[in-house]
PDB file of C-alpha atoms and ligand atoms in Angstrom:
ATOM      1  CA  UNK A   1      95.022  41.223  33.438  1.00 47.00           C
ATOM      2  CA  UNK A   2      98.470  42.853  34.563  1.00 56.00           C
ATOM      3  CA  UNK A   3     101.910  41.644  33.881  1.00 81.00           C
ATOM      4  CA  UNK A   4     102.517  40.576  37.299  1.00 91.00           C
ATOM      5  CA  UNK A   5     104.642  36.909  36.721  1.00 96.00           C
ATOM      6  CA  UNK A   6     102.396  33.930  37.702  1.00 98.00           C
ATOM      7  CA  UNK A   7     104.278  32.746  41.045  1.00 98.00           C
ATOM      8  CA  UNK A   8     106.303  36.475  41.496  1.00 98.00           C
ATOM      9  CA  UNK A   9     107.769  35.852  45.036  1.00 97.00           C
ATOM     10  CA  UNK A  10     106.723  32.791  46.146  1.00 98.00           C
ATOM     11  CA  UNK A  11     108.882  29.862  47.803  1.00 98.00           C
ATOM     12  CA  UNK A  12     107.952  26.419  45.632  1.00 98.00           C
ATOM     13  CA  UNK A  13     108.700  22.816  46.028  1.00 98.00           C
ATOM     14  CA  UNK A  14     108.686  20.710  43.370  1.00 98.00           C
ATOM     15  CA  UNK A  15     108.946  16.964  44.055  1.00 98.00           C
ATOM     16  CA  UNK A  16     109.826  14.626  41.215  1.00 98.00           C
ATOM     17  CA  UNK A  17     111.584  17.569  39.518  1.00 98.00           C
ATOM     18  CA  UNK A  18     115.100  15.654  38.263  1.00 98.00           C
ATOM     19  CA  UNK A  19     113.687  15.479  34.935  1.00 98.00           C
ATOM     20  CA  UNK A  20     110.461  15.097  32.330  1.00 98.00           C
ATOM     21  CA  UNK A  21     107.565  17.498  33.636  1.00 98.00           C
ATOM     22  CA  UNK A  22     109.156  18.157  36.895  1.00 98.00           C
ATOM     23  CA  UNK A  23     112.318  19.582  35.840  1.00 98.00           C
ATOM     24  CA  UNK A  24     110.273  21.879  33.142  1.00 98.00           C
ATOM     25  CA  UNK A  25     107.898  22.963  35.952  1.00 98.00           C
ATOM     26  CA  UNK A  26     110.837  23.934  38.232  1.00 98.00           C
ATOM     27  CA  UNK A  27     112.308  25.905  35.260  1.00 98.00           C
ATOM     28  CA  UNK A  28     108.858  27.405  34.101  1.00 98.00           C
ATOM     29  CA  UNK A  29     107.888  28.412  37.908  1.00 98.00           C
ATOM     30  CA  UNK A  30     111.233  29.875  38.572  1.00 98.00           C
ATOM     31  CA  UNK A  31     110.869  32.021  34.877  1.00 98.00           C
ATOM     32  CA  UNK A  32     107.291  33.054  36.661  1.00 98.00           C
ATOM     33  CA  UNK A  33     109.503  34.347  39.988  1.00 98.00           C
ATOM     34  CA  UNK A  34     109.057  31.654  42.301  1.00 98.00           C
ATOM     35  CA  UNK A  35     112.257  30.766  44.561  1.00 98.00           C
ATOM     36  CA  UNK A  36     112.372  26.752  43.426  1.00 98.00           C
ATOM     37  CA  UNK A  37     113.468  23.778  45.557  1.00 98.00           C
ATOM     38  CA  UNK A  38     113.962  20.661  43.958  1.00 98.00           C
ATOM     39  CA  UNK A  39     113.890  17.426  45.338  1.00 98.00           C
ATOM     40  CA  UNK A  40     113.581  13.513  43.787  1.00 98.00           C
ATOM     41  CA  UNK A  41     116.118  11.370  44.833  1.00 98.00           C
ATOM     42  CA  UNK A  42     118.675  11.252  41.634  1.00 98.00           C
ATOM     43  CA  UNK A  43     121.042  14.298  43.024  1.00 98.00           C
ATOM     44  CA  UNK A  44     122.859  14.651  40.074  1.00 98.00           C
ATOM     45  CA  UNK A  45     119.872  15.749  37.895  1.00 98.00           C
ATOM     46  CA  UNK A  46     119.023  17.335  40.659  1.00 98.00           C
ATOM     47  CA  UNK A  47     121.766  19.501  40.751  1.00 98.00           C
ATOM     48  CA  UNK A  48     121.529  20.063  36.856  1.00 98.00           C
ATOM     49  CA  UNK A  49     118.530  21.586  37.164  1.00 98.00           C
ATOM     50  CA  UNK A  50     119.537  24.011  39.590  1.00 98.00           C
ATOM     51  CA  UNK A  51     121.906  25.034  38.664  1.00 98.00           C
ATOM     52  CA  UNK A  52     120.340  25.674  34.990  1.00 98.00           C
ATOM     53  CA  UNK A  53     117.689  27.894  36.588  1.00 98.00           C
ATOM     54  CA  UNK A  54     120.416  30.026  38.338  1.00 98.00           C
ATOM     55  CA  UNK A  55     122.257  30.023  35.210  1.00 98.00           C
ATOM     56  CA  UNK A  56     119.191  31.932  33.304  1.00 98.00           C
ATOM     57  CA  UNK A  57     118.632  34.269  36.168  1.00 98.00           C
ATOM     58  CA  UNK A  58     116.019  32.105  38.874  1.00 98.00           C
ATOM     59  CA  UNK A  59     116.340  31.219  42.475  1.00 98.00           C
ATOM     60  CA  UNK A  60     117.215  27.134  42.667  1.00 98.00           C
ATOM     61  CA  UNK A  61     118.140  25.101  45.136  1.00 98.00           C
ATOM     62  CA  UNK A  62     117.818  21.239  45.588  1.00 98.00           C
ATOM     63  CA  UNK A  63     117.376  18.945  48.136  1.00 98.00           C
ATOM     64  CA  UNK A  64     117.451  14.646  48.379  1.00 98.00           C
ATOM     65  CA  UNK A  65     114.561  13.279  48.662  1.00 98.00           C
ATOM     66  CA  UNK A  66     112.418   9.921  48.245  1.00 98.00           C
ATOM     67  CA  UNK A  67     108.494   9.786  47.671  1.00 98.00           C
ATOM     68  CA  UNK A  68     108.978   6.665  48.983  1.00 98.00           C
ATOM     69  CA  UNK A  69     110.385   7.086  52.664  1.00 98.00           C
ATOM     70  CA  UNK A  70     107.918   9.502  54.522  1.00 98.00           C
ATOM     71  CA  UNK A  71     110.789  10.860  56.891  1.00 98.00           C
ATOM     72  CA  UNK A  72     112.354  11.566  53.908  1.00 98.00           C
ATOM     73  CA  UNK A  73     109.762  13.966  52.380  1.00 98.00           C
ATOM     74  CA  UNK A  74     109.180  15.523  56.180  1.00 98.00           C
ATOM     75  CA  UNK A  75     113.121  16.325  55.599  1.00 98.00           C
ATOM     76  CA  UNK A  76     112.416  17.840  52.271  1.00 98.00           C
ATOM     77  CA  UNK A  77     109.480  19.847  53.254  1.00 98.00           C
ATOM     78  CA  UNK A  78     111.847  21.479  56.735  1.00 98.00           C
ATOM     79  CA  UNK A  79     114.634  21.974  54.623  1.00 98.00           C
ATOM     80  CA  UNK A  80     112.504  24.318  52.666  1.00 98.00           C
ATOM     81  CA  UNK A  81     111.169  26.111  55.421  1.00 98.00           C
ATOM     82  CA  UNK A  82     114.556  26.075  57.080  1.00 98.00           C
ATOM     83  CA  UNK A  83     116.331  27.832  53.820  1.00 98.00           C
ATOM     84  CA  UNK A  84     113.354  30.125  53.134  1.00 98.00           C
ATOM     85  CA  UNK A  85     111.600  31.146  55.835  1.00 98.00           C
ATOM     86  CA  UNK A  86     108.353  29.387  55.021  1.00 98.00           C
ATOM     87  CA  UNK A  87     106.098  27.171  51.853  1.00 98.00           C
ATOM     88  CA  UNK A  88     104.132  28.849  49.848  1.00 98.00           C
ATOM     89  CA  UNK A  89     103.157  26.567  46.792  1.00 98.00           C
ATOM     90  CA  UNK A  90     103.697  22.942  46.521  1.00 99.00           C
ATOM     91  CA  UNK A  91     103.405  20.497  43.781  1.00 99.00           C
ATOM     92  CA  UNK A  92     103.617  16.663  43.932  1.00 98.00           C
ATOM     93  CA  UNK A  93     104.507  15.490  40.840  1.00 98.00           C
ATOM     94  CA  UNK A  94     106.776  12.379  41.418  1.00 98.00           C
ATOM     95  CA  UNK A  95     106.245   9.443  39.840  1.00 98.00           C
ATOM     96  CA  UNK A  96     107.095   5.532  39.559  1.00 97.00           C
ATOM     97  CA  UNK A  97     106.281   3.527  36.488  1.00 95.00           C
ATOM     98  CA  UNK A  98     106.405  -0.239  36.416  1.00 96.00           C
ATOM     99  CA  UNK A  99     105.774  -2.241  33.235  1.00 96.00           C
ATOM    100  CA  UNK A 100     102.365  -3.264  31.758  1.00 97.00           C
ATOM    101  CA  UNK A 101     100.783  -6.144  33.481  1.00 97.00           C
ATOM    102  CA  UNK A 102      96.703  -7.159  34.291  1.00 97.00           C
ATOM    103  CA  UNK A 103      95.192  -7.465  37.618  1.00 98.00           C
ATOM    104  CA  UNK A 104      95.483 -11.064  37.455  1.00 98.00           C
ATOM    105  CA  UNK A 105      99.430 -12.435  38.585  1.00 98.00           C
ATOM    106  CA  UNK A 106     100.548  -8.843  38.995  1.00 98.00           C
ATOM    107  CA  UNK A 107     104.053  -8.604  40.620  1.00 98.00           C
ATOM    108  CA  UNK A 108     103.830  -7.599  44.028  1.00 98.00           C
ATOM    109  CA  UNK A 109     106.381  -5.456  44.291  1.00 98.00           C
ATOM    110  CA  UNK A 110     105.422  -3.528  41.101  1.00 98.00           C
ATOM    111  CA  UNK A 111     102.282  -2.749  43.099  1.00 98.00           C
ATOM    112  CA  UNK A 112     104.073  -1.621  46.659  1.00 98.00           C
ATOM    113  CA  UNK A 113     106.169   0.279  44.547  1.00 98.00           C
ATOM    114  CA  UNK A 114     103.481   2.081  42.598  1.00 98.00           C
ATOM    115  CA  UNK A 115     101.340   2.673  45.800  1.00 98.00           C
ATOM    116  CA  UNK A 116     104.068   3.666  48.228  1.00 98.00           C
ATOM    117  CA  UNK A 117     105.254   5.854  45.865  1.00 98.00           C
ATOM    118  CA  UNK A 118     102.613   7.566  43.948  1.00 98.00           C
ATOM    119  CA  UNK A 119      99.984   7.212  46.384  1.00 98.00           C
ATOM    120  CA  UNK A 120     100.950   7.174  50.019  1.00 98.00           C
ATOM    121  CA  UNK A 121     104.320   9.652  49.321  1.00 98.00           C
ATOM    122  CA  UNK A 122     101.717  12.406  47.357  1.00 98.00           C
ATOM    123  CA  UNK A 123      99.065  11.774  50.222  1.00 98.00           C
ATOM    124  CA  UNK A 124     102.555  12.568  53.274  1.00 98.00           C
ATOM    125  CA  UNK A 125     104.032  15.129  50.854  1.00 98.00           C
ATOM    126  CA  UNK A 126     100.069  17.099  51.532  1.00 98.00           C
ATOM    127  CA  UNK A 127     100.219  16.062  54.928  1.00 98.00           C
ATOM    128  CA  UNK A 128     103.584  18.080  55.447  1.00 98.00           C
ATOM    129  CA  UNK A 129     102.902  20.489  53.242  1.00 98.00           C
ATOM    130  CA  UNK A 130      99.895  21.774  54.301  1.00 98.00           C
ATOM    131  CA  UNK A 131     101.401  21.751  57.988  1.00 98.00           C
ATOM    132  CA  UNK A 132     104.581  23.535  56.554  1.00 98.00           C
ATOM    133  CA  UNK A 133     101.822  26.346  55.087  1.00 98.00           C
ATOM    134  CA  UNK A 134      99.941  26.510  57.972  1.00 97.00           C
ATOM    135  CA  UNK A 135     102.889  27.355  60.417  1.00 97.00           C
ATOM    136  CA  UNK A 136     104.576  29.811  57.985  1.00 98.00           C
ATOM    137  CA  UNK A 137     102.566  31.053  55.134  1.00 86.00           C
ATOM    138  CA  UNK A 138      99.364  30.929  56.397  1.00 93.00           C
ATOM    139  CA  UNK A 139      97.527  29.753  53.262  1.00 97.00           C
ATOM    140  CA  UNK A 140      99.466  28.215  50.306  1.00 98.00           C
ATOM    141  CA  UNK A 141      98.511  26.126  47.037  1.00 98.00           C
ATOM    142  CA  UNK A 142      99.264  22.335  46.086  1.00 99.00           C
ATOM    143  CA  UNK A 143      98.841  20.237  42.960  1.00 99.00           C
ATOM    144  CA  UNK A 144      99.326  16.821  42.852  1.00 98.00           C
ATOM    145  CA  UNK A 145     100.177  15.069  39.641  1.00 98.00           C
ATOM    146  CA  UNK A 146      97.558  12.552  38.375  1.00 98.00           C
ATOM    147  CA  UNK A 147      97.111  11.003  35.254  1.00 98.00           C
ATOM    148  CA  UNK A 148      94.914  10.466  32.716  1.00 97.00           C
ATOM    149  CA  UNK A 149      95.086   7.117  33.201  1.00 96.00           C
ATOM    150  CA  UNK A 150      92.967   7.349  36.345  1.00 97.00           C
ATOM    151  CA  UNK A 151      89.817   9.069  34.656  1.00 96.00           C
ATOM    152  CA  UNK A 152      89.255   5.810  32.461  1.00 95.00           C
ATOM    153  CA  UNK A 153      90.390   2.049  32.252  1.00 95.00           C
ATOM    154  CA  UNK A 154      93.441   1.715  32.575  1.00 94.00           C
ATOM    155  CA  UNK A 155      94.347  -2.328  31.620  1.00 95.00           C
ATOM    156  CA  UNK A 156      97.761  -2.035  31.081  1.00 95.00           C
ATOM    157  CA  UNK A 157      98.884  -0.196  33.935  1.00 97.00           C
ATOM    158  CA  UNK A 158      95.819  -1.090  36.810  1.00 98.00           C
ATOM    159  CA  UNK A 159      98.143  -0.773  40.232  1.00 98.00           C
ATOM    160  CA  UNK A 160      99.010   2.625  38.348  1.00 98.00           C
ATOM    161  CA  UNK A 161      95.655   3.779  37.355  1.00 98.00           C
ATOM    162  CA  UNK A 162      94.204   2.514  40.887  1.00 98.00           C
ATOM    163  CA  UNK A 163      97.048   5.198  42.918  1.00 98.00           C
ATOM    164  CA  UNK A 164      96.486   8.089  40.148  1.00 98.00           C
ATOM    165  CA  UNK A 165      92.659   7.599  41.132  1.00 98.00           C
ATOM    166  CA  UNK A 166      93.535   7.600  44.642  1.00 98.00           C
ATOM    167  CA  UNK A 167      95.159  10.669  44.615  1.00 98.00           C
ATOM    168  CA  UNK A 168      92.306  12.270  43.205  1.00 98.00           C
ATOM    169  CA  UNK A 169      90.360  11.683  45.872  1.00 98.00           C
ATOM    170  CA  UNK A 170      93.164  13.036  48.419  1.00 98.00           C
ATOM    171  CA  UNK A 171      93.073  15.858  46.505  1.00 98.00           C
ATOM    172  CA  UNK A 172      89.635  16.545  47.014  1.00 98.00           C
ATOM    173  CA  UNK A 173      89.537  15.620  50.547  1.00 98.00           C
ATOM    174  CA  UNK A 174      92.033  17.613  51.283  1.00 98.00           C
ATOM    175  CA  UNK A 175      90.885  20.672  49.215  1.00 98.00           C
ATOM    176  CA  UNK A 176      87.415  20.763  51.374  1.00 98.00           C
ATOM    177  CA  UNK A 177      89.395  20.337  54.567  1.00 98.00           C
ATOM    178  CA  UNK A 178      91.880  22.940  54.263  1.00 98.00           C
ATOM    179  CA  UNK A 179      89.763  25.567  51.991  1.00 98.00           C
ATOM    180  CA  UNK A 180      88.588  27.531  55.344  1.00 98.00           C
ATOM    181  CA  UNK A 181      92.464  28.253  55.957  1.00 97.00           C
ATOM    182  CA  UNK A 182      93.360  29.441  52.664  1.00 98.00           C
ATOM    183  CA  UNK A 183      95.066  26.225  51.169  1.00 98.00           C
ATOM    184  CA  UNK A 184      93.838  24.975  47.628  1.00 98.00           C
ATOM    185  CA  UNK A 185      94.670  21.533  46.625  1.00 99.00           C
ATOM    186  CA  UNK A 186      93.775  20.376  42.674  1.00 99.00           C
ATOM    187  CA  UNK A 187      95.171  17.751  40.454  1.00 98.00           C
ATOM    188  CA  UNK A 188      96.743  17.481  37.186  1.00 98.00           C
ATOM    189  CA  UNK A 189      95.948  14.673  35.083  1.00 98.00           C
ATOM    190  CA  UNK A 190      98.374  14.568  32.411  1.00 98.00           C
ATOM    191  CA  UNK A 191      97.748  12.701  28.427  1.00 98.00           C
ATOM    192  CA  UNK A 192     100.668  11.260  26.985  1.00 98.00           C
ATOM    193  CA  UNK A 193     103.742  13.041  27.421  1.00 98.00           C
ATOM    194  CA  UNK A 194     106.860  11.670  26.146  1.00 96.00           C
ATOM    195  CA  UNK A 195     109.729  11.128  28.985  1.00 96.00           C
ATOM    196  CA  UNK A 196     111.621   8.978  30.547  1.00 95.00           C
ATOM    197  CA  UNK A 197     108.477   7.415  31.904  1.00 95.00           C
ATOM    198  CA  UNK A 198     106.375   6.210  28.842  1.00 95.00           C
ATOM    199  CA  UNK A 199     109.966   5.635  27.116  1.00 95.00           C
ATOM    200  CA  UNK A 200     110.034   2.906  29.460  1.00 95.00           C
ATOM    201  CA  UNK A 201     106.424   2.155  28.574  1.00 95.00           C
ATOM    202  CA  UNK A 202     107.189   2.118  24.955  1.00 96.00           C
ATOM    203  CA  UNK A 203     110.420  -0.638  25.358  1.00 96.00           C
ATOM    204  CA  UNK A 204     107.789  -2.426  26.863  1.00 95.00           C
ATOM    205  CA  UNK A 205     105.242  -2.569  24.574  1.00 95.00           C
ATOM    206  CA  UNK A 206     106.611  -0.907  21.206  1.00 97.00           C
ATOM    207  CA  UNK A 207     104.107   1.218  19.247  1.00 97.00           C
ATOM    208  CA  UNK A 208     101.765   2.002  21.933  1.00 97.00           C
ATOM    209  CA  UNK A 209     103.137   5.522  21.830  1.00 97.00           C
ATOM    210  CA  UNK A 210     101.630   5.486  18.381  1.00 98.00           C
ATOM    211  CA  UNK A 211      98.714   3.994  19.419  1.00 97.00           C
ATOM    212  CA  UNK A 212      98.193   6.976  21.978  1.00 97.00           C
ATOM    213  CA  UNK A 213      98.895   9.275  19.563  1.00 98.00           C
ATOM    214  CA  UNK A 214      96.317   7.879  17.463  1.00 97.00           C
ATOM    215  CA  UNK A 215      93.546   8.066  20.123  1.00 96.00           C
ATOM    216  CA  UNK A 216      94.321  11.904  20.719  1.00 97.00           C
ATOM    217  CA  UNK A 217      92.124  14.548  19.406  1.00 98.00           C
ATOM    218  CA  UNK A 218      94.846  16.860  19.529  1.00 98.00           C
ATOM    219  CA  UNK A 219      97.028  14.384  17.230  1.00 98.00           C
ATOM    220  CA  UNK A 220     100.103  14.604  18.988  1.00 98.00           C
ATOM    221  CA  UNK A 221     101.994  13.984  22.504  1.00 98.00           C
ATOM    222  CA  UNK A 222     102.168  16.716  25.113  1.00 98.00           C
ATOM    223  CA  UNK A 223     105.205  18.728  26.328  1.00 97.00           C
ATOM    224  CA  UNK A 224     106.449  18.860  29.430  1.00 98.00           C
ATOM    225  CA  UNK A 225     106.101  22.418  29.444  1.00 98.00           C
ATOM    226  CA  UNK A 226     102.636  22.347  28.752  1.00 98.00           C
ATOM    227  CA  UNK A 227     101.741  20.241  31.724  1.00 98.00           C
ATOM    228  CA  UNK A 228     104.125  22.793  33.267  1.00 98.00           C
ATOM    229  CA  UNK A 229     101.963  25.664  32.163  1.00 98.00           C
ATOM    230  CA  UNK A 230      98.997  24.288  33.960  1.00 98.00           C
ATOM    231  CA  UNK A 231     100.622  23.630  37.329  1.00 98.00           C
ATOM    232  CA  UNK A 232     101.811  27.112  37.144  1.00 98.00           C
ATOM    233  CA  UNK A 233      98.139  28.824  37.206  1.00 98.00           C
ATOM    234  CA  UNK A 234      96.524  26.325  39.329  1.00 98.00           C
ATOM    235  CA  UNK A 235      99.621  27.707  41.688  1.00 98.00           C
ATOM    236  CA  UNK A 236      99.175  31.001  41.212  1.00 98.00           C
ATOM    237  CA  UNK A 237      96.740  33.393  42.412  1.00 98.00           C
ATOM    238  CA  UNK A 238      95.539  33.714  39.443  1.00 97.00           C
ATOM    239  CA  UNK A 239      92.936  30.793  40.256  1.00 98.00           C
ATOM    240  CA  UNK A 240      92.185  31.657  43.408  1.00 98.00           C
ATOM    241  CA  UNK A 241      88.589  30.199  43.182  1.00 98.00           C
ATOM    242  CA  UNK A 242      89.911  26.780  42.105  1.00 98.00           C
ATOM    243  CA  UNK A 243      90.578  24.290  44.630  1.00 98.00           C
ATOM    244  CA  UNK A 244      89.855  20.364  44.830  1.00 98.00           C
ATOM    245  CA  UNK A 245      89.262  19.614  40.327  1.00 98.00           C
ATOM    246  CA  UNK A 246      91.132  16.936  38.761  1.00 98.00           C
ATOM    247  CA  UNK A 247      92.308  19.455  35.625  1.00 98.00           C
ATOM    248  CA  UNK A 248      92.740  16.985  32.389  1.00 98.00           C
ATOM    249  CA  UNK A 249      96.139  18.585  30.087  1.00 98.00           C
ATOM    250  CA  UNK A 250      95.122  15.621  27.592  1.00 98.00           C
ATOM    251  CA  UNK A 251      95.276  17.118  24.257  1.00 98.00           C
ATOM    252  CA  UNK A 252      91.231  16.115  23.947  1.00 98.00           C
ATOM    253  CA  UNK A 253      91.687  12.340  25.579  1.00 96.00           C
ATOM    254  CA  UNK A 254      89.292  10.634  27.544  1.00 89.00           C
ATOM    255  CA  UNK A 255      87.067  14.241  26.422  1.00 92.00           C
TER     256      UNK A 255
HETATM  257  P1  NAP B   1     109.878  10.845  34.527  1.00 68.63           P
HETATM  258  O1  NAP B   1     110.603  11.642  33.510  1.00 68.63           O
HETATM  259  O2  NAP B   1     110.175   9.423  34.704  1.00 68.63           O
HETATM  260  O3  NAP B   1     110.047  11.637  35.919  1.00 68.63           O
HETATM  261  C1  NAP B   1     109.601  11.080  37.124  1.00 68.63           C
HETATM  262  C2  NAP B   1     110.085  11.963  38.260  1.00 68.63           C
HETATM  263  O4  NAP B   1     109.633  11.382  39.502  1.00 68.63           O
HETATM  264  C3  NAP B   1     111.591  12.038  38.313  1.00 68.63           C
HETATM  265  O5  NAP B   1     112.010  13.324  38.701  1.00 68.63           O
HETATM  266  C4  NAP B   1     111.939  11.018  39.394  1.00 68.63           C
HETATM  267  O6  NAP B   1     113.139  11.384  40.032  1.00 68.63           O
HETATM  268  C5  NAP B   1     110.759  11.204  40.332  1.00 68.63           C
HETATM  269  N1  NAP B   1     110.592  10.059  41.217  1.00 68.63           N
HETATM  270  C6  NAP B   1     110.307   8.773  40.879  1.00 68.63           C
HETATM  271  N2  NAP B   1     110.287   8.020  41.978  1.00 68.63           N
HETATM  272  C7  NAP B   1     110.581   8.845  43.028  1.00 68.63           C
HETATM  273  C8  NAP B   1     110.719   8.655  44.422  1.00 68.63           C
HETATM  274  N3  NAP B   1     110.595   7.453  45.008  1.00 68.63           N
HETATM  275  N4  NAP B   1     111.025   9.722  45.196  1.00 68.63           N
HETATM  276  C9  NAP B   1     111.186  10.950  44.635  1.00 68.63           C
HETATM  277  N5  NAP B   1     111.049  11.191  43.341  1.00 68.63           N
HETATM  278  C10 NAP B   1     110.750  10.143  42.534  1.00 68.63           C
HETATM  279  O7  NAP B   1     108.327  10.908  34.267  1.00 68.63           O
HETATM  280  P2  NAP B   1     107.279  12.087  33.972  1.00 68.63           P
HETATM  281  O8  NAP B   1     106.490  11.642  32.810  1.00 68.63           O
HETATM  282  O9  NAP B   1     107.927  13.417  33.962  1.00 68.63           O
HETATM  283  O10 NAP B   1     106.354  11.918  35.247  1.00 68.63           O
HETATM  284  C11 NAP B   1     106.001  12.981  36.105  1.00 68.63           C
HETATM  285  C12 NAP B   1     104.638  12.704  36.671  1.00 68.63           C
HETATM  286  O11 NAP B   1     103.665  12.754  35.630  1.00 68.63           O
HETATM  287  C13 NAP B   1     104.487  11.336  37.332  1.00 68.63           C
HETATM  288  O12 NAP B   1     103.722  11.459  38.503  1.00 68.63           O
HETATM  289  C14 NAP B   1     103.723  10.545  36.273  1.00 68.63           C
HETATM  290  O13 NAP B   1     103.021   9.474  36.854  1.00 68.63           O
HETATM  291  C15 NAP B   1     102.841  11.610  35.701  1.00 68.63           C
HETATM  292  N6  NAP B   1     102.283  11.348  34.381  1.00 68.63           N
HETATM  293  C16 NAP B   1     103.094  11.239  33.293  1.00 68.63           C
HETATM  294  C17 NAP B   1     102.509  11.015  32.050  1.00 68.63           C
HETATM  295  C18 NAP B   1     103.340  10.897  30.802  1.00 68.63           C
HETATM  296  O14 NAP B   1     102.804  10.552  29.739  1.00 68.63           O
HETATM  297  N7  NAP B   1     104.662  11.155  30.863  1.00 68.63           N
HETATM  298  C19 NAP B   1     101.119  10.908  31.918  1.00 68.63           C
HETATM  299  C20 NAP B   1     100.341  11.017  33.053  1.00 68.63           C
HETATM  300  C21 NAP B   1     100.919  11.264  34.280  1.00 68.63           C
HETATM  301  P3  NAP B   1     114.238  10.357  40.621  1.00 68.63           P
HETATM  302  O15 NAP B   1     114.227   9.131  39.775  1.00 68.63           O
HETATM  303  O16 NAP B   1     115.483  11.173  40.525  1.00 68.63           O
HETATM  304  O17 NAP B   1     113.836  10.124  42.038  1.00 68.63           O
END
């Protein structure tokens, strides 16, 4: 093992980086010498981020973008390419959340929203990514963000557990279709971490962050960081033999 930094020199988007695991990552990959972009749509936090990273030494920049609009994430993806010269490493990690509900009488725009966004916008954001690599880099890395959530049942969130699940099978479509020109594609599926996200989830239905918890062989919540950490290597080429696993950063759940 040398002492090489995980992602020394390569050009990174992260999508859903304005705050919780997305922000972290940006700030962790940019520690590990990647030049960061950062897109979501908030530009605010956005900018906050950046400018953090450049403030402790990193290479930042953001750009505006919504999982939601797929000319949008095409924009995201150019502007990268434009500002750096090409894409190296990519990862997905935006997010909606809507609030608990069963199958039966669930609000129809909860589910567009959950499937437009964490579904279709991670399945474009490969798309363009992988076309991005292909034109500049010549190979590249991806990870989408999953969840646990779409290795078991998931009751209380089922539109959300349904699109997590589908974006583990993008990811290993996409891994066997773009492993013979050096792209890997995994997932992340993340246990409970505690962000803006399950805060919402927790207003919602108060205790069931205790009730996680509870259910956790590691007997705690995740950090951000430590999802982080795990994006980082499956980025790096440091796993270079890993491409198209769902990686669980669970803290023991749904072992
Ligand atoms: P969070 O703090 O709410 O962050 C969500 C991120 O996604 C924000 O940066 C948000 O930015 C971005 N986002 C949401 N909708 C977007 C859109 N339409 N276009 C672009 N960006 C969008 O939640 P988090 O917990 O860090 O979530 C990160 C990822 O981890 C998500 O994919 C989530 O499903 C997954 N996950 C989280 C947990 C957990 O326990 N926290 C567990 C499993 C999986 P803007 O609002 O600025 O656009």
């Amino acid at each position: 093992m040398n002492g090489t930094p995980l992602l020394e020199g390569k050009i990174a988007l992260v999508l859903g980086a304005s705050r919780g695991i997305g922000a972290a990552a940006a700030r962790l990959f940019a520690r590990e010498g990647a030049t960061v972009v950062v897109g979501a749509r908030s530009e605010d936090a956005l900018r906050s981020v950046a400018d953090d990273i450049v403030a402790d030494g990193g290479k930042a920049s953001y750009v505006v973008a919504d999982l939601g609009d797929t000319a949008s994430i095409r924009r995201a993806v150019d502007a990268v390419v434009e500002r750096h010269g090409r894409l190296d490493v990519a990862f997905n990690n935006a997010g909606a959340g809507v609030p608990p509900h069963p199958v039966a009488g669930f609000p129809e725009d909860d589910f567009d929203l959950v499937v437009r966004v964490n579904f279709k916008g991670v399945f474009y954001a490969v798309g363009a990514e992988v076309e991005a690599m292909r034109a500049t880099a010549g190979g590249g890395a991806i990870v989408n963000t999953s969840s646990v959530g779409s290795l078991i049942a998931n009751p209380a969130l089922p539109a959300y557990g349904a699109a997590k699940r589908a974006v583990n099978s993008l990811t290993a479509s996409a891994a066997v279709t773009y492993a013979p020109q050096g792209i890997r594609v995994n997932a992340i599926a993340p246990g409970l971490v505690l962000t803006e996200m399950v805060a919402e989830w927790e207003a919602h239905d108060p205790g069931v962050v205790a009730r996680i918890v509870s259910g956790t062989p590691l007997g705690r919540a995740g950090e951000p960081g430590e999802i982080a950490e795990a994006a980082a290597w499956l980025l790096s080429d440091r796993s270079s033999f890993v491409t198209g696993v769902v990686l669980p950063v669970t803290g023991g759940t749904a072992a």
